Every structure is written in C-alpha cells, then in structure tokens.
CSV table of C-alpha atoms and ligand atoms in Angstrom, one decimal:
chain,number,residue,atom,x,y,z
A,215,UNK,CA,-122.8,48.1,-74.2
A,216,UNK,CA,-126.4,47.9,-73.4
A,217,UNK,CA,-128.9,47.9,-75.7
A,218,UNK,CA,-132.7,49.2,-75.2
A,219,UNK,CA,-134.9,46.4,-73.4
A,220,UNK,CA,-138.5,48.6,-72.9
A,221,UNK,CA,-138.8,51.6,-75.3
A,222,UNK,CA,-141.3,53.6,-73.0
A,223,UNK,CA,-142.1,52.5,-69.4
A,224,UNK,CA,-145.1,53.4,-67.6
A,225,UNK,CA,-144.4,53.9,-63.6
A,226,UNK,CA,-147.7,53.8,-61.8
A,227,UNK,CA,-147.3,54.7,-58.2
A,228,UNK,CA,-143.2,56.5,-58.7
A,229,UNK,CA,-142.3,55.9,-54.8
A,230,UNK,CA,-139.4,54.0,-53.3
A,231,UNK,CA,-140.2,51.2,-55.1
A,232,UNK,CA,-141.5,52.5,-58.5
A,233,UNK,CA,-138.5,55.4,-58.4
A,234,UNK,CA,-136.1,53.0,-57.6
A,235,UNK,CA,-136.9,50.9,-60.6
A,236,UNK,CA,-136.9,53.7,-62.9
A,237,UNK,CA,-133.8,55.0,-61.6
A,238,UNK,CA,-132.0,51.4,-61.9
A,239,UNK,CA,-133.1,50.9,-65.5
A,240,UNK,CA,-132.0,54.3,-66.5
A,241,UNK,CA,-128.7,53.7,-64.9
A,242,UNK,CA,-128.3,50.3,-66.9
A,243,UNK,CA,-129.3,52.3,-70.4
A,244,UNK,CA,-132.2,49.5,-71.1
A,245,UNK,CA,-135.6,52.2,-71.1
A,246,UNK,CA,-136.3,54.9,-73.5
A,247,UNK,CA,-139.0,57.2,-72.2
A,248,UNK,CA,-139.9,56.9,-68.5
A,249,UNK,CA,-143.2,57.8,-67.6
A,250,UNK,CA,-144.4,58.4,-64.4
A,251,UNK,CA,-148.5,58.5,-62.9
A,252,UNK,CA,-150.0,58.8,-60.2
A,253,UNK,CA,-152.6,61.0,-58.3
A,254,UNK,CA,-150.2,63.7,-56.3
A,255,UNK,CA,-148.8,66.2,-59.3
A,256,UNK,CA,-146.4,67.8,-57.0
A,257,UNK,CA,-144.8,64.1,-56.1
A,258,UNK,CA,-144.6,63.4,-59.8
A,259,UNK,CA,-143.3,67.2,-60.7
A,260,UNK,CA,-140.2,66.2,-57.9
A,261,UNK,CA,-140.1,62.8,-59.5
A,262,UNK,CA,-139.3,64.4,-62.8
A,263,UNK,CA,-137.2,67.2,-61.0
A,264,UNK,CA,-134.9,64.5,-59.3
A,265,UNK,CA,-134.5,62.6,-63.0
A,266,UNK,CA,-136.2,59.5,-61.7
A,267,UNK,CA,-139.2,60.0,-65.0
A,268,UNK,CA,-139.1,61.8,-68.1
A,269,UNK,CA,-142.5,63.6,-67.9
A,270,UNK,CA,-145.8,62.3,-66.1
A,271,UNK,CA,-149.4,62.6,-66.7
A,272,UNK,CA,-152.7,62.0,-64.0
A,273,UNK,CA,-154.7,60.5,-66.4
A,274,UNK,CA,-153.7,56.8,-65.7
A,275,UNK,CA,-155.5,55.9,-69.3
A,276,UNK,CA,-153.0,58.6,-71.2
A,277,UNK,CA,-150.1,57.4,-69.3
A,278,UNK,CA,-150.3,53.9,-70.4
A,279,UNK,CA,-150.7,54.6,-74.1
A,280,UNK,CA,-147.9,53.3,-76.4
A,281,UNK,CA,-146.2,51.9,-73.5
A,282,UNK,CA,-144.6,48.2,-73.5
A,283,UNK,CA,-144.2,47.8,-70.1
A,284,UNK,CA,-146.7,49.0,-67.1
A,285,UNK,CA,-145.4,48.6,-63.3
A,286,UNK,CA,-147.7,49.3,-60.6
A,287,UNK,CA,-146.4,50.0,-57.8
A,288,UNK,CA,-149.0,51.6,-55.5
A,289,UNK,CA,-150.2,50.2,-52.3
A,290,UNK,CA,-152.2,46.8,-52.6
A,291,UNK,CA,-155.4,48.2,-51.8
A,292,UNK,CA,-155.2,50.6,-54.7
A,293,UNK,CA,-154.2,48.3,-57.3
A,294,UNK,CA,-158.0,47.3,-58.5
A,295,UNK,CA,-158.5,51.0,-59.1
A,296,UNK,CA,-155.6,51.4,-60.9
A,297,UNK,CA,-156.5,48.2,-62.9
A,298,UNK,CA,-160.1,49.7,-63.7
A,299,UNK,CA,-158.6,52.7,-65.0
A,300,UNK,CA,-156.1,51.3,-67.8
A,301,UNK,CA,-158.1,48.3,-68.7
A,302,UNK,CA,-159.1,49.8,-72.0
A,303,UNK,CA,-156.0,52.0,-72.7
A,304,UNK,CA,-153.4,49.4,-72.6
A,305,UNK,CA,-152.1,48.5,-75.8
A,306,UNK,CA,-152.1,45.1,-77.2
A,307,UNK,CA,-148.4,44.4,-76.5
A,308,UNK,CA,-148.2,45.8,-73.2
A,309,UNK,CA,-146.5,43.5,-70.1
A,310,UNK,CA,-148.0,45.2,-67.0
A,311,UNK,CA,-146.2,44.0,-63.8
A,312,UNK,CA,-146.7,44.9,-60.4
A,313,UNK,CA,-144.6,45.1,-57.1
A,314,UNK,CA,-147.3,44.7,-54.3
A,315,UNK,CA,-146.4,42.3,-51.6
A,316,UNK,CA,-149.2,40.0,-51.7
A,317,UNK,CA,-149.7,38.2,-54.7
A,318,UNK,CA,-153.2,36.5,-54.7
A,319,UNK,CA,-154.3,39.8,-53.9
A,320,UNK,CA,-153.3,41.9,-56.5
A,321,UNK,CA,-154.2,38.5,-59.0
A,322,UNK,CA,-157.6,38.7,-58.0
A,323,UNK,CA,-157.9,42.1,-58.4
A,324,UNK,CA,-157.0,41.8,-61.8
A,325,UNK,CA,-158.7,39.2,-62.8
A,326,UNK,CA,-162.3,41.2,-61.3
A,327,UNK,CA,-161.3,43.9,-63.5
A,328,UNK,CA,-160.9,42.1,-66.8
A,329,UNK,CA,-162.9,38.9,-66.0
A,330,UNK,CA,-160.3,36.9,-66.5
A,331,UNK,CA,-156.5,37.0,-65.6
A,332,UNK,CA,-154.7,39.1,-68.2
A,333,UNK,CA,-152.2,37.0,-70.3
A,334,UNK,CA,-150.0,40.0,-70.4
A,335,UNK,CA,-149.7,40.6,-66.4
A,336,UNK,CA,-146.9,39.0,-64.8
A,337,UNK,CA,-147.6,39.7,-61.2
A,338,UNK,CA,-144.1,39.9,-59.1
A,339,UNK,CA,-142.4,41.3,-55.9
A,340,UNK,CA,-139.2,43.1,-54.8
A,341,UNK,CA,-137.8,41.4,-51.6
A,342,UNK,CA,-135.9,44.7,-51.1
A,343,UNK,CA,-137.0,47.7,-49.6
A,344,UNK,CA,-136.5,50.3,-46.5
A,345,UNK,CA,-138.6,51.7,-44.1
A,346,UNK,CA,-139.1,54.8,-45.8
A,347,UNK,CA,-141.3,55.9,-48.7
A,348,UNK,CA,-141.9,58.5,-51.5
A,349,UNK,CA,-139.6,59.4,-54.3
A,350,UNK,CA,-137.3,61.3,-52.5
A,351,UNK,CA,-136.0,57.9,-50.8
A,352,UNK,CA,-135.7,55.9,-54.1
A,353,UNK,CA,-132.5,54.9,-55.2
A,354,UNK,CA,-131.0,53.0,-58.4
A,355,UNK,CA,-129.3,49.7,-55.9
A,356,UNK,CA,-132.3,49.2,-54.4
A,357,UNK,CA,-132.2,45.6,-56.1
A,358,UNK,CA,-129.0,44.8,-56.6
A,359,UNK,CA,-128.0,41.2,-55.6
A,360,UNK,CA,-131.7,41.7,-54.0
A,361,UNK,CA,-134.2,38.4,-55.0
A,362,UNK,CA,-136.9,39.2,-57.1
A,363,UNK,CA,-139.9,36.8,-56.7
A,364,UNK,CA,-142.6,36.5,-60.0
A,365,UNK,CA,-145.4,34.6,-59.6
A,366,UNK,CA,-146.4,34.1,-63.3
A,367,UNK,CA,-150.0,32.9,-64.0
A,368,UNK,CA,-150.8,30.0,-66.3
A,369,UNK,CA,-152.0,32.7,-69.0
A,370,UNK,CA,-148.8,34.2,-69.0
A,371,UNK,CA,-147.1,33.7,-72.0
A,372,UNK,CA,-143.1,32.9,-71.9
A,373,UNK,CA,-142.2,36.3,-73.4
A,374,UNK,CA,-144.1,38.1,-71.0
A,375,UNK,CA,-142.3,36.5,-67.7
A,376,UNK,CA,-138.7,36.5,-69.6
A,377,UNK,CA,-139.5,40.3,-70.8
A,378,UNK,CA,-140.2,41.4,-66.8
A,379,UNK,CA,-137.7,38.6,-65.7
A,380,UNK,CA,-134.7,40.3,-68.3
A,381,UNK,CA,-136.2,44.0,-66.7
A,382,UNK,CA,-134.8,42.9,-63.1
A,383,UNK,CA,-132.0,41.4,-64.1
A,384,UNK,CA,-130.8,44.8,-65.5
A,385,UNK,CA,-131.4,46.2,-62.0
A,386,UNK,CA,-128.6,43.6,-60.9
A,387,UNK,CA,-131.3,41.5,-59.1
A,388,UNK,CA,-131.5,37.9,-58.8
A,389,UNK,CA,-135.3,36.7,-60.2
A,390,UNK,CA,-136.5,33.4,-58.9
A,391,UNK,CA,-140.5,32.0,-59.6
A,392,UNK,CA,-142.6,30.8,-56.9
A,393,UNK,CA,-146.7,29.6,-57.3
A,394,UNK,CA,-148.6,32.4,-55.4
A,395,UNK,CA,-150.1,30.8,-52.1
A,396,UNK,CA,-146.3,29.7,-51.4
A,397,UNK,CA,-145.2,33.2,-52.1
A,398,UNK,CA,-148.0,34.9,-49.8
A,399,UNK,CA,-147.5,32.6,-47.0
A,400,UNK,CA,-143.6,32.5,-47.3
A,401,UNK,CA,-143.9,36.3,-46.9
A,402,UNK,CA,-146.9,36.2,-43.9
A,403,UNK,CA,-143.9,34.5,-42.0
A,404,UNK,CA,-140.5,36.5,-42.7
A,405,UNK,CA,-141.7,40.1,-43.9
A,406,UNK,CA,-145.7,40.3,-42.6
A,407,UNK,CA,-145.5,39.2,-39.5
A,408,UNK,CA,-142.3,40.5,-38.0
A,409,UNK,CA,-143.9,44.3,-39.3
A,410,UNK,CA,-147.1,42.9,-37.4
A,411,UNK,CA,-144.4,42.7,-34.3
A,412,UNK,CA,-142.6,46.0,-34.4
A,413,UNK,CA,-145.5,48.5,-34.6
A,414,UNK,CA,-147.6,45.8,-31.6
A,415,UNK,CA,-144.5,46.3,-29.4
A,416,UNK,CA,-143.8,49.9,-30.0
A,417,UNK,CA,-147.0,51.2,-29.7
A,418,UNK,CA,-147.4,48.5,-26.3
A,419,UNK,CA,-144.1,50.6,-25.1
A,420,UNK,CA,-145.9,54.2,-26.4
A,421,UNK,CA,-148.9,53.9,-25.0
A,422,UNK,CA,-147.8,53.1,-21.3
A,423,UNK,CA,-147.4,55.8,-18.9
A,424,UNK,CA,-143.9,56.3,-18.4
A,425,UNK,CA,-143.4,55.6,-22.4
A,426,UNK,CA,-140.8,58.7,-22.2
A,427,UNK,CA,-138.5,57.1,-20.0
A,428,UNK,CA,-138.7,53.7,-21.7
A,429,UNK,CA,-137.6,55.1,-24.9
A,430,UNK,CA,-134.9,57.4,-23.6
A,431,UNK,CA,-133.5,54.2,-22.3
A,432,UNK,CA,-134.1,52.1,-25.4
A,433,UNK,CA,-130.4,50.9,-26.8
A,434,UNK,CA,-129.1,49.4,-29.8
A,435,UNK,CA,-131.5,46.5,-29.7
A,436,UNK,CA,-134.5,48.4,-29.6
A,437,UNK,CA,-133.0,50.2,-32.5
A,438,UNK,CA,-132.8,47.2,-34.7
A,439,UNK,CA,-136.2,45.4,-33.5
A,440,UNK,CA,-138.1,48.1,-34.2
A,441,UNK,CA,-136.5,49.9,-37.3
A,442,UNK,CA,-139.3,48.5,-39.4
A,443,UNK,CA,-141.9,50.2,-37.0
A,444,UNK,CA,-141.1,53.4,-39.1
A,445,UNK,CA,-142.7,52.0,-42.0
A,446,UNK,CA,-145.5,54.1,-43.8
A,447,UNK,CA,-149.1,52.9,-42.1
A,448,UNK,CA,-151.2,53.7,-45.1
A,449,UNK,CA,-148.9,50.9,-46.9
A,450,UNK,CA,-148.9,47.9,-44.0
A,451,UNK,CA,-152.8,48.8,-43.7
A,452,UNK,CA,-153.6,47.2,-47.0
A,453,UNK,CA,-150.5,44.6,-46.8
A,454,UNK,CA,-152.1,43.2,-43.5
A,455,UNK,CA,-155.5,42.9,-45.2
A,456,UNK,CA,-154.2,41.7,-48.5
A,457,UNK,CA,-152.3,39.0,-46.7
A,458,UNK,CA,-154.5,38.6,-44.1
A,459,UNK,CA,-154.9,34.8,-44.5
A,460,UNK,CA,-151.7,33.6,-44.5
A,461,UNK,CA,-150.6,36.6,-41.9
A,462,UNK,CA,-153.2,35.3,-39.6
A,463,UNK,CA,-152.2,31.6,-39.6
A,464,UNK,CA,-148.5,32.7,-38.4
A,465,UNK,CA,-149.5,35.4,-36.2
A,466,UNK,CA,-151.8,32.3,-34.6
A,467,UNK,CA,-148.8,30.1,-34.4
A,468,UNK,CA,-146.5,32.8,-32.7
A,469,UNK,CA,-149.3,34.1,-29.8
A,470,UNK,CA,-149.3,30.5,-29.0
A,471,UNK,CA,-145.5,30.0,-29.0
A,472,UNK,CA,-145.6,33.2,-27.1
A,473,UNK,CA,-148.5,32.3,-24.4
A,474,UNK,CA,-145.4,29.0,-24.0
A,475,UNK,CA,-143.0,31.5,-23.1
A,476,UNK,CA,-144.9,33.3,-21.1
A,477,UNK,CA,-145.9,30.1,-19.3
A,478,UNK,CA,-142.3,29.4,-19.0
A,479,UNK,CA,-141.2,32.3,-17.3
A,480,UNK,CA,-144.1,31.8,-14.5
A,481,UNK,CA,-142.8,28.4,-14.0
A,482,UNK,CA,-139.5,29.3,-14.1
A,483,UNK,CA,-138.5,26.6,-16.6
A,484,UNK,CA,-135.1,27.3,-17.1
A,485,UNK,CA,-134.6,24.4,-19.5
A,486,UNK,CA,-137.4,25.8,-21.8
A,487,UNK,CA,-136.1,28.9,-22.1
A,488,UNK,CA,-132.5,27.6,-22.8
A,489,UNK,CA,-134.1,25.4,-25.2
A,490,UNK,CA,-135.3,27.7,-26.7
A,491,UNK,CA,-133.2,30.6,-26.7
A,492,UNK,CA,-130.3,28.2,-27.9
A,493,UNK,CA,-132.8,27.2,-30.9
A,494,UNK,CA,-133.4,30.5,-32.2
A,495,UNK,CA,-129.7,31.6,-31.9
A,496,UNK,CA,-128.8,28.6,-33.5
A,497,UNK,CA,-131.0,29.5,-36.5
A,498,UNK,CA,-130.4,33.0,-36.4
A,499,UNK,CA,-126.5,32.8,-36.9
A,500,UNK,CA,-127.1,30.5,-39.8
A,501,UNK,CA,-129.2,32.6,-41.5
A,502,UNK,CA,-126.8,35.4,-40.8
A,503,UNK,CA,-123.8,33.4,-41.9
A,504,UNK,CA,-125.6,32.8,-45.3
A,505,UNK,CA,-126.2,36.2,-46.2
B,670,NAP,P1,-144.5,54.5,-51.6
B,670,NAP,O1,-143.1,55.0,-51.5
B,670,NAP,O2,-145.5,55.1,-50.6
B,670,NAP,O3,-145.0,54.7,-53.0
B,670,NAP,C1,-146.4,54.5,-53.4
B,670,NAP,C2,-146.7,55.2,-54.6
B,670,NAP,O4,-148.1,55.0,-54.9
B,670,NAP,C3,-146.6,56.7,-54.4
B,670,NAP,O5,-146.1,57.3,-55.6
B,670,NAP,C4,-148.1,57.2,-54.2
B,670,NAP,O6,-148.4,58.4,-54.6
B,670,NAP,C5,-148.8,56.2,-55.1
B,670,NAP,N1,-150.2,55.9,-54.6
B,670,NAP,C6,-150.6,55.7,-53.3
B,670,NAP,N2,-151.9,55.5,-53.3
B,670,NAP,C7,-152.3,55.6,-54.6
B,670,NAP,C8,-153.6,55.6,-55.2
B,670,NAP,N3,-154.7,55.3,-54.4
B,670,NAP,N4,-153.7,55.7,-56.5
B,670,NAP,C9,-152.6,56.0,-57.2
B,670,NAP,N5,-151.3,56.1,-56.7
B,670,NAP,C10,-151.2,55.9,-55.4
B,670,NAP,O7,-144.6,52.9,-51.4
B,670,NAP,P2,-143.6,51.8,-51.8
B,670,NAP,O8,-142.8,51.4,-50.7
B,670,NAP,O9,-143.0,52.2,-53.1
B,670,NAP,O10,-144.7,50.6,-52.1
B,670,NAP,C11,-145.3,50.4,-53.3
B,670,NAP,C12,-145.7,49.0,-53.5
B,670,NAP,O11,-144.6,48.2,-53.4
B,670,NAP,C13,-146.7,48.5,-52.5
B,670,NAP,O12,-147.7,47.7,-53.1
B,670,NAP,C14,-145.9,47.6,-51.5
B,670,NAP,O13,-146.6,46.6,-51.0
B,670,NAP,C15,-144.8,47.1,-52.4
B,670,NAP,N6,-143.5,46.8,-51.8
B,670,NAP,C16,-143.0,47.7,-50.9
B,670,NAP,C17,-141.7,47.4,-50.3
B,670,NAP,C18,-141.1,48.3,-49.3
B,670,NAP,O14,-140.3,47.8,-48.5
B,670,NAP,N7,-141.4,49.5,-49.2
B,670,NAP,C19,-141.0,46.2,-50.7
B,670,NAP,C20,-141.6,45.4,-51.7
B,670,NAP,C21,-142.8,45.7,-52.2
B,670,NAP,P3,-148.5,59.7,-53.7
B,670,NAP,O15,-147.3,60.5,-54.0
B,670,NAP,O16,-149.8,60.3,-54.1
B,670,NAP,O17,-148.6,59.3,-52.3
C-alpha cells in the first residue's frame, strides 16, 4: 500500500511535463492536494476538468503557500519570473524542483533571484517527453522506466535530493545524479542538437519552391527524422538560448563533420563515405540493441 510522500504539491507550469507528473503521483497514491498555477485560467480550469490538479490559483505567491514540494515546469526562459514571484511565499520546508532542460540555466536563475542558490532547490530533468505540449497531451507513464537526471547543488541538503529523488521513483522512473556542465553538454549533444537538425532541415525542404512535392513524397524516413520538428517553438526558443553554450560547441563539431561529407561526396570518396556510414550504423544498432 502506498503511503502519502508530499501532502500538497504545487505544479507551476501543468503541461505535458508538469500534468504528467501530477497525473503519475496521483496514480501511485503518494500526493495529497495537487495544485496547479500558471498564467492561462482556461488551461488550468481543463487541467482540473481532466483530474490532472485538484484546484489552481494565478497568483503564483498563493499557490505556493503550505506546499512541501514546488515543480516548475514552465519554459526555461520563464523560470526567473516564476522564481521572483514565490521567493517570499515559499514556506520554510518547501523542496522546489524544476524540470527545464538546461540546468546551469535555470541554477543561475535562481541563484539571481535569491542571491544565493536556495538549499531547498533540487534542480533536475525528465529525459522523457513527446513532441507535443499542453495538458491535454499529459499522461501518468510519461516516466516510467524513463531516466530522471538531478543535478543537486552543494547547498542542497540530503533530504531534499532523496525527497525529489523518492518523488520520481513513484513515477516508476529510474533517477540518476550528474554535476551540471556534464548534464548541459551531454544534453547539447543527444537532445539539443538533433532538435537543432529537424526544424534546420524541414524548414530548408519548406522553404524551397517545389516544397509541396517534396513532402508528398517524404516516406517513413522523413517521418522519423523529423518527428521532433513538431515540437512547440516557444519551448526550443529558450532551450536553444539556455543551452546555447554547450549547443554551440556540438552544433560547431557537426557543420564541420558535415562540410567533410560534403567534401566527400564532390570527391567522390567512396571509402569515406563507407567509413563512415558503416561507423554510424555500427553505433546506431548498439545503441538500439541497448534499449
Ligand atoms: P508545455 O506542455 O508547453 O507546458 C508548459 C507550461 O508552462 C504550460 O502550462 C504553460 O502555460 C506554462 N507557461 C508557459 N510560459 C509561462 C510563463 N511565462 N509563466 C508561467 N507559466 C508559463 O511544455 P513542457 O513540454 O511541459 O515543458 C515544460 C518544461 O519541461 C520546459 O522547461 C522544458 O524545457 C522541460 N522539458 C520538456 C520536455 C519535453 O519533451 N517536452 C522534456 C523534458 C523537460 P500556458 O497554458 O499558459 O501555455
């Protein structure tokens, strides 16, 4: 039988990834009172309408109070607002989390807001997610057997991590730590950039003349390159500049790997482009077999 692990929850930001927290705790009986926030009443009235939060306020500073666990979960460039408007409701106790896919980022924008890094804020990311967004598209196994990364501060007390470590484990995910830089430029190369690729190749293909024809001929492959193309703007918009670093080092590395192929293909260097192609199969499969 569970047993209650956060007595009221506050869900800033209740979107796939906020919605589909609340939804997985409520499913595993660990949360008392859900409350959702956020700035768009009639997304927080179908939040409640669906069962994803119990009730939900647009005062940020009333929907914190007598919580004993925060998540944000709004877009990166949003957090430091959010941050500004709970720093003096937040009660003592309080573990405030986030979800945002850079991690020095949303740090830093704490740490501007209170001056110093909160002990209590145990910043962490979801490596799970689709390419759609609002509440509508949240769903309870969002995280299960999914890897949950934290990236817990030297403040941090152990409580804190282990309270927001225990909170994913009840949505069936598997939580790992990682220091931040690592985590920000692991993600540049396997989440950032690849995002970075779909939406430079479809919108190369949309903007060309005949871009009608090329897409009534686009098969399977094109499907499942470009899937992640469908992802909200608003959201990669502040991911790209959040990560920007670390997304431009790898996005560096690839136009030059990229300029190599090109060079190969004017050459017609068959053995490079075995080479190559045989390399990133090779790599591919493994990664494929793994999971
Ligand atoms: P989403 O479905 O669009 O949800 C974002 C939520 O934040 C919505 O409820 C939205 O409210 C609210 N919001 C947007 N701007 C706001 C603002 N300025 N102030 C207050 N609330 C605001 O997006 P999501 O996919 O859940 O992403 C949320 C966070 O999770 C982001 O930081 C993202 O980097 C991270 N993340 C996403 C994924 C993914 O695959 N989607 C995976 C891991 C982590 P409205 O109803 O008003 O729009």
């Amino acid at each position: 039988m569970s047993s209650i692990l956060i007595q009221r929850l506050c869900i800033i930001g209740v979107g796939l990834i906020g919605g589909s927290l609340a939804r997985a705790l409520r499913e595993a009986g660990v949360v008392g009172d859900v409350i959702g926030a956020g700035r768009n009443e009639q997304h927080l009235q179908q939040a409640v309408e669906l069962g994803v939060i119990d009730r939900y306020e647009l005062q940020l500073s009333q929907a914190v109070e007598q919580a004993d666990m925060v998540v944000i979960a709004v877009p990166m460039l949003a957090m430091q607002t959010v941050f500004e408007q709970i720093k003096d409701h937040i009660p003592d106790e309080c573990i405030i989390t986030d979800v945002g896919s850079a991690k020095a980022q949303a740090v830093s924008a704490a740490e501007k807001v209170f001056g110093q890094i909160p002990e209590n804020f145990v910043p962490g990311h979801p490596i799970a997610g689709t390419e759609k967004s609002g509440v509508a598209a949240s769903f309870a196994e969002l995280f299960k057997d999914r890897r949950i990364i934290l990236t817990p501060t030297e403040q941090n007390s152990k409580a804190a991590i282990s309270k927001v470590r225990q909170m994913w484990q009840a949505c069936g995910a598997e939580v790992q730590e990682m220091n931040i830089q690592h985590h920000d430029e692991v993600l540049a190369a396997t989440s950032h950039l690849p995002h970075m690729l779909a939406y430079a190749l479809v919108d190369t293909l949309a903007r060309m003349d005949d871009s009608q024809e090329i897409f009534s001929y686009a098969a399977g492959g094109f499907r499942d390159f470009t899937r992640i193309a469908s992802s909200d703007p608003n959201m990669w918009h502040d991911i790209c500049l959040a990560n920007s670093e670390a997304l431009l080092k790898v996005m560096h590395q690839f136009k030059d790997d990229l300029q190599l192929l090109i060079n190969a293909i004017e050459k017609g260097d068959s053995e490079f482009l075995k080479q190559t192609f045989t390399r990133a199969k090779q790599a591919r499969d493994t990664y494929t077999d793994k999971t």
